[in-house]
Tab-separated table of C-alpha atoms in Angstrom:
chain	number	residue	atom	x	y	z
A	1	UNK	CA	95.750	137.517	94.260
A	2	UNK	CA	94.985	138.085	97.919
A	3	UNK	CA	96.581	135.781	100.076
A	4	UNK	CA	94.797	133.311	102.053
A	5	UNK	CA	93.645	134.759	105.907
A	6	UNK	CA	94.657	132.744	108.571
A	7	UNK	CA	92.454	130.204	110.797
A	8	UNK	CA	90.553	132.533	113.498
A	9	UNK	CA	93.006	130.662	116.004
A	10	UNK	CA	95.823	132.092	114.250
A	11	UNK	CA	95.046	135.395	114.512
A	12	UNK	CA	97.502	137.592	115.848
A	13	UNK	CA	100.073	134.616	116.346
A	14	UNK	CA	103.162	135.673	115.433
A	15	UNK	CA	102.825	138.404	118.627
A	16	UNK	CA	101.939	134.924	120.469
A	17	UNK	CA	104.714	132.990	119.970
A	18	UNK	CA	106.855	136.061	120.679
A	19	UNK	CA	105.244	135.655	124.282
A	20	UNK	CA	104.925	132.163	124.618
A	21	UNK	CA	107.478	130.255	122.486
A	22	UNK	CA	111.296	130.097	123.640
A	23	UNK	CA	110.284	129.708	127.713
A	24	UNK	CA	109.858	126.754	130.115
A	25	UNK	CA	109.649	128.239	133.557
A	26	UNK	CA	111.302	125.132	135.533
A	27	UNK	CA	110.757	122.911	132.559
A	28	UNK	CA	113.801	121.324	130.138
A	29	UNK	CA	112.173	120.293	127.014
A	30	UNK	CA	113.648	118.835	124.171
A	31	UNK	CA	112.213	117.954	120.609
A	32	UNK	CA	112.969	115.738	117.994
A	33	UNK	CA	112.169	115.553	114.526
A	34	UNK	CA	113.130	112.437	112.145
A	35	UNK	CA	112.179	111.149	108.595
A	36	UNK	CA	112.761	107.920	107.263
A	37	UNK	CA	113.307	107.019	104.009
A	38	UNK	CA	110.050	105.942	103.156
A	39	UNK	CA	108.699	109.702	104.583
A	40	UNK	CA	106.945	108.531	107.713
A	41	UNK	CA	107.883	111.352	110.174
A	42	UNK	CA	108.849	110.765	113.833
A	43	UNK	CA	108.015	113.532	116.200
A	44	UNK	CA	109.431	112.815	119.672
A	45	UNK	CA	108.963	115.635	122.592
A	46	UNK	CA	110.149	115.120	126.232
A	47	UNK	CA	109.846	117.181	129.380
A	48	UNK	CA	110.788	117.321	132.776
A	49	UNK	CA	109.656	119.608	135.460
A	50	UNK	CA	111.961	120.702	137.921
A	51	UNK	CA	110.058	121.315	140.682
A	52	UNK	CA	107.966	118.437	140.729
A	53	UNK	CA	110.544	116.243	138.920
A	54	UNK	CA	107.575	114.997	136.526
A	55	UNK	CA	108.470	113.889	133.287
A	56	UNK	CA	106.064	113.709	130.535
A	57	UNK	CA	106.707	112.516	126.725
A	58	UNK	CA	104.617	112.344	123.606
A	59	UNK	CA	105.592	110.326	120.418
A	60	UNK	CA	104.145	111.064	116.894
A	61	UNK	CA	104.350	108.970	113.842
A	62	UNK	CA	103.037	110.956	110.495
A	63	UNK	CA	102.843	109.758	107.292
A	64	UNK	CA	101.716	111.422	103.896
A	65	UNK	CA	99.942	109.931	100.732
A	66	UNK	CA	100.412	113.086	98.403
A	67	UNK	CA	99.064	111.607	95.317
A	68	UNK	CA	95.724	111.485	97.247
A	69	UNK	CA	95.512	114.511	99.714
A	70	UNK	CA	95.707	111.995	102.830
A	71	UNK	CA	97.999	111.578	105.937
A	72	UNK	CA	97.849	109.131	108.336
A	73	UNK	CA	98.466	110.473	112.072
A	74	UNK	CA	99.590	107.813	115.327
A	75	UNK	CA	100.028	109.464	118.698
A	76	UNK	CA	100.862	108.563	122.324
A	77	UNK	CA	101.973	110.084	125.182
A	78	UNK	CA	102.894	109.241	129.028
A	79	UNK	CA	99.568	109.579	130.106
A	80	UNK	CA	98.968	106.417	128.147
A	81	UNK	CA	96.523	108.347	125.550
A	82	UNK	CA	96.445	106.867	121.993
A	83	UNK	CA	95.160	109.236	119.490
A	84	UNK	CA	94.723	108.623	115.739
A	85	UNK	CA	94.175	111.448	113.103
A	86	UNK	CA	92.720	110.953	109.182
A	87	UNK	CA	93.482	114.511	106.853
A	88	UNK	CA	92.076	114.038	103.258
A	89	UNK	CA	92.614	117.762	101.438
A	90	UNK	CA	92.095	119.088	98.688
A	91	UNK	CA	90.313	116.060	97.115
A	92	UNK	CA	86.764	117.043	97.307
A	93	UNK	CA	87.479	120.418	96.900
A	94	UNK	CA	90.210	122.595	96.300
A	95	UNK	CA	91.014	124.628	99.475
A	96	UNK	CA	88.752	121.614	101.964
A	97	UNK	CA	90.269	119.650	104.275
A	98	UNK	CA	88.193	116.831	106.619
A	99	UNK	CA	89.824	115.416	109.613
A	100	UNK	CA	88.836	112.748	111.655
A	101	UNK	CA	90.140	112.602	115.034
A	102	UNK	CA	90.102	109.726	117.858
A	103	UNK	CA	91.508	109.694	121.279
A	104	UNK	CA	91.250	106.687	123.799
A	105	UNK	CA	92.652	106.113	127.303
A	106	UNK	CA	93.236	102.122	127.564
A	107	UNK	CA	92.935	102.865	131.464
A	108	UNK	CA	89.866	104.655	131.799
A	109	UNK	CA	88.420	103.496	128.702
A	110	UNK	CA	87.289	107.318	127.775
A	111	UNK	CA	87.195	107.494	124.461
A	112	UNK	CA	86.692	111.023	122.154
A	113	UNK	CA	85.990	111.951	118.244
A	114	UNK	CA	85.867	114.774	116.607
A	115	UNK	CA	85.504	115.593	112.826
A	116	UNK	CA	86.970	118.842	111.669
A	117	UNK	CA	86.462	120.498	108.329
A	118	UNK	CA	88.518	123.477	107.574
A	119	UNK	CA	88.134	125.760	103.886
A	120	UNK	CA	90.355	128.273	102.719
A	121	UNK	CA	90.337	130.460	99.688
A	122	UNK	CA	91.219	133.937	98.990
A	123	UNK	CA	90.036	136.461	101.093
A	124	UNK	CA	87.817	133.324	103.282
A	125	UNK	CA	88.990	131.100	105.878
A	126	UNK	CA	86.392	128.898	107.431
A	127	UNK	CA	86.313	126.357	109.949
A	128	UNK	CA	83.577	124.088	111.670
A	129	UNK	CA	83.952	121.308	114.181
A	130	UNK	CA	81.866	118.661	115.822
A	131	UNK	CA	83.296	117.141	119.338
A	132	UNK	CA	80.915	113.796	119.738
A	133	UNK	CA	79.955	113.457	123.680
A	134	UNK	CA	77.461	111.013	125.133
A	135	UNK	CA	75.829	113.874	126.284
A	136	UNK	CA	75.421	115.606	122.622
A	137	UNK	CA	78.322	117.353	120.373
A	138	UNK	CA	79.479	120.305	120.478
A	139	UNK	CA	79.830	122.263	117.642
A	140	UNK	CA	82.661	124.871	116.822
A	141	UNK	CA	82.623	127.173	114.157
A	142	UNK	CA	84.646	130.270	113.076
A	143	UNK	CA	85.184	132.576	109.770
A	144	UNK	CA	87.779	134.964	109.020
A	145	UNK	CA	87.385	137.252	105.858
A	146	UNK	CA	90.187	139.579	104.795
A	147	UNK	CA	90.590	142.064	102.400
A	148	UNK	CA	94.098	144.212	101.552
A	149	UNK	CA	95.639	143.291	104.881
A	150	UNK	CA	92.221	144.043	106.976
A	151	UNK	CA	91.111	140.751	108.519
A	152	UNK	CA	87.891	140.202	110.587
A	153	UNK	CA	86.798	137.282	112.079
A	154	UNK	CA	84.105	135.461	114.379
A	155	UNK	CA	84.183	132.485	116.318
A	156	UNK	CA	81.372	130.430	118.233
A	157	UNK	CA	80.762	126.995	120.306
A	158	UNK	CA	77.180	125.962	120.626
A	159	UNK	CA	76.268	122.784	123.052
A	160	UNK	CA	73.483	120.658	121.775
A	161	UNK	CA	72.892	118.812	125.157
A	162	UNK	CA	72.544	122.226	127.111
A	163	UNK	CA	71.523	124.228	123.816
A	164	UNK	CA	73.253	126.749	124.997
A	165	UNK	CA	76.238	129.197	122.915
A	166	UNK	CA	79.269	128.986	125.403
A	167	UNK	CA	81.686	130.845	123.102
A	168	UNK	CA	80.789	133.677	121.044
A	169	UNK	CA	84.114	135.778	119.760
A	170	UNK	CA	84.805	138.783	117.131
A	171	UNK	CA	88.283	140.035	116.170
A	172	UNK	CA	89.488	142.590	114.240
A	173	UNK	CA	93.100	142.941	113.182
A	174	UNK	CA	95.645	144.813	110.178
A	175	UNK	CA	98.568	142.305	108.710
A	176	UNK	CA	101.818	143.217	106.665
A	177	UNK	CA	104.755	141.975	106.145
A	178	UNK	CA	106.378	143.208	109.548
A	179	UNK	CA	103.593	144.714	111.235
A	180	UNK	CA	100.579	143.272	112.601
A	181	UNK	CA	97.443	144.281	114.894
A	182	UNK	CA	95.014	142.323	116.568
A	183	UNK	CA	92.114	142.953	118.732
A	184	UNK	CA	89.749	141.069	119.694
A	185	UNK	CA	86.434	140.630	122.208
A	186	UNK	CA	85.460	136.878	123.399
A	187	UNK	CA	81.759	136.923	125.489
A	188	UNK	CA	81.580	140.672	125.344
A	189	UNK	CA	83.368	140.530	128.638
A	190	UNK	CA	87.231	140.221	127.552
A	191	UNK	CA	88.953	142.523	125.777
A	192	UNK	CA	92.456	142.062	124.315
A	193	UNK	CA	94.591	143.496	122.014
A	194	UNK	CA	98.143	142.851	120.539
A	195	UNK	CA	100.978	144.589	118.221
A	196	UNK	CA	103.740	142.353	116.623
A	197	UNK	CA	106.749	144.127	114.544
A	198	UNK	CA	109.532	142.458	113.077
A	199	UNK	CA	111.926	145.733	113.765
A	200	UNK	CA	114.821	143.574	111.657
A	201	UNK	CA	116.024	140.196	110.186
A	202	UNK	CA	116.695	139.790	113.937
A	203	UNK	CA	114.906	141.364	116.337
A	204	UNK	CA	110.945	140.687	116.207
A	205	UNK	CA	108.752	142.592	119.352
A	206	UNK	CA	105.793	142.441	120.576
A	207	UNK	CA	103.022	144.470	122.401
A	208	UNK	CA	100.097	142.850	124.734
A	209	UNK	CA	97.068	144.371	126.450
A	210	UNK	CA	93.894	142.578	127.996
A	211	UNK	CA	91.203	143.722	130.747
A	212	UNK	CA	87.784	142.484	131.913
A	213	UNK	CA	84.639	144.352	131.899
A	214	UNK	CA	83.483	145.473	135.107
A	215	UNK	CA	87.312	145.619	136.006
A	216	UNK	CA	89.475	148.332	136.681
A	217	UNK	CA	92.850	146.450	136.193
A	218	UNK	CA	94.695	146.043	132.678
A	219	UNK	CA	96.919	143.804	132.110
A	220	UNK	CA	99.626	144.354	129.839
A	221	UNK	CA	102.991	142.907	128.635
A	222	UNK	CA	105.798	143.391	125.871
A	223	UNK	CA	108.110	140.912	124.998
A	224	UNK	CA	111.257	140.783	122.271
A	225	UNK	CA	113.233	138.022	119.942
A	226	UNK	CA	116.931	137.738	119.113
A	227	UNK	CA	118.324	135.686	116.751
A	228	UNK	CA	121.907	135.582	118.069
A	229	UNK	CA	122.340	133.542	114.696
A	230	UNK	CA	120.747	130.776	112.726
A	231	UNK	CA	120.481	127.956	115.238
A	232	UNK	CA	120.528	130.315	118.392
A	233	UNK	CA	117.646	132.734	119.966
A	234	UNK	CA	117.192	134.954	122.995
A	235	UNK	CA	113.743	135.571	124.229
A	236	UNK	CA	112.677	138.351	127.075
A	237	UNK	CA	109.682	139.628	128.219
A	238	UNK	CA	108.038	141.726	130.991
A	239	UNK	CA	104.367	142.453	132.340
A	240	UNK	CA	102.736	144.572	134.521
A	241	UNK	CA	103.469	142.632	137.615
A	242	UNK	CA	107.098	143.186	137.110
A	243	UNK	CA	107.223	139.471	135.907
A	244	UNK	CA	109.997	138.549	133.701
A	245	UNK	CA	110.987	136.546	131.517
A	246	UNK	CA	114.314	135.028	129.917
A	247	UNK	CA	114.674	132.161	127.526
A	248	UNK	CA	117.473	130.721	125.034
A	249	UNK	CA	116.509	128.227	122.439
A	250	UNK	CA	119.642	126.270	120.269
A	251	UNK	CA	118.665	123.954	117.520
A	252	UNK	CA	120.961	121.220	118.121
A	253	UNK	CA	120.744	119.908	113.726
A	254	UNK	CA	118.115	121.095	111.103
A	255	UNK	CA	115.799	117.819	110.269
């Protein structure tokens, strides 16, 4: 059977986190990741920016009722923002999950929902989201269809209040097992486009281009992964303004 696409946010990814994952430009960051014995899950992130010697920290309790497709989500973080987050899947149907999402800040008193339903099948991958406003939701939608590695998708945002589309997306992209292509066009204005190849069982590289209509400039970037060995990785990448970039991430235990 075909495999299941990815989300339309997932598209081209793994070329993503090649670019992004692995740096912290005058940042130290350091996650942690517990379990307890009766399988809530502790997620625990610090960081502290060198520069303006901020520090900023986010906990996350997570816990899991298999049996009926639900988990139960806490989080908080130094800005004093409490979220909560409801999953059922694959109860209703097989392949749909629902998700209710709340945020409140105690000292402004803003508060935000959203509901989220996500379905995923062979070949299908759908998504659509509602983000309640006192003005009027906004509502988020996006489909990806593949077919023998091919994958196509659209994504849209639509405001009620201003009735007005303020995101309107199509991608196009070609997935194997080491080698994947993505382009993509968001407003008919941006254009981007990406290569990701896993070369070997440790070296993965990656290829980005982007440019604006009506603009002559293109920006463009490539970027490489090296597993020096199973806890340790180098990072590196370069763009077109000569920028580099150098990171080294070290899993300190597994769990």
């Amino acid at each position: 059977t075909m495999a299941v696409p990815p989300s339309y946010a997932d598209l081209g990814k793994s070329a993503k986190d090649i670019f992004n994952k692995g740096y912290g430009f005058g940042l130290v960051k350091l996650d942690v990741k517990t379990k307890s014995a009766s399988g809530v899950e502790f997620k625990t992130a610090g960081s502290s920016n060198t520069d303006t010697s901020k520090v900023a920290g986010s906990l996350e309790t997570k816990y899991k009722r298999s049996e009926y497709g639900l988990t139960f989500t806490e989080k908080w973080n130094t800005d004093n923002t409490l979220g909560t987050e409801i999953t059922i899947e694959d109860q209703i149907a097989k392949g749909l999950k629902l998700t209710f999402d709340t945020t409140f800040s105690p000292n402004t008193g803003k508060k935000s929902g959203k509901v989220k339903t996500a379905y995923k099948r062979e070949y299908v991958n759908l998504g659509c989201d509602v983000d309640f406003d006192f003005a009027g939701p906004t509502i988020h939608g996006a489909a990806v269809i593949g077919y023998e590695g091919w994958l196509a998708g659209y994504q849209m945002s639509f405001d009620t209040a201003k009735s007005k589309m303020t995101q309107n997306n199509f991608a196009i992209g070609y997935k194997t097992g080491d080698f994947q292509l993505h382009t993509n066009v968001n407003d008919g204005a941006e254009f981007g486009g990406s290569i990701y190849q896993k070369v070997s069982d440790q070296l993965e590289t990656a290829v980005n281009l982007a440019w604006t209509a009506g603009s002559n400039s293109t920006r463009f970037g490539i970027a490489a992964k090296y597993q020096l060995d199973k806890d340790a990785s180098v990072s590196a990448k370069v763009n077109n303004n000569s920028l580099v970039g150098v990171g080294y991430t070290q899993t300190l235990r597994p769990g």
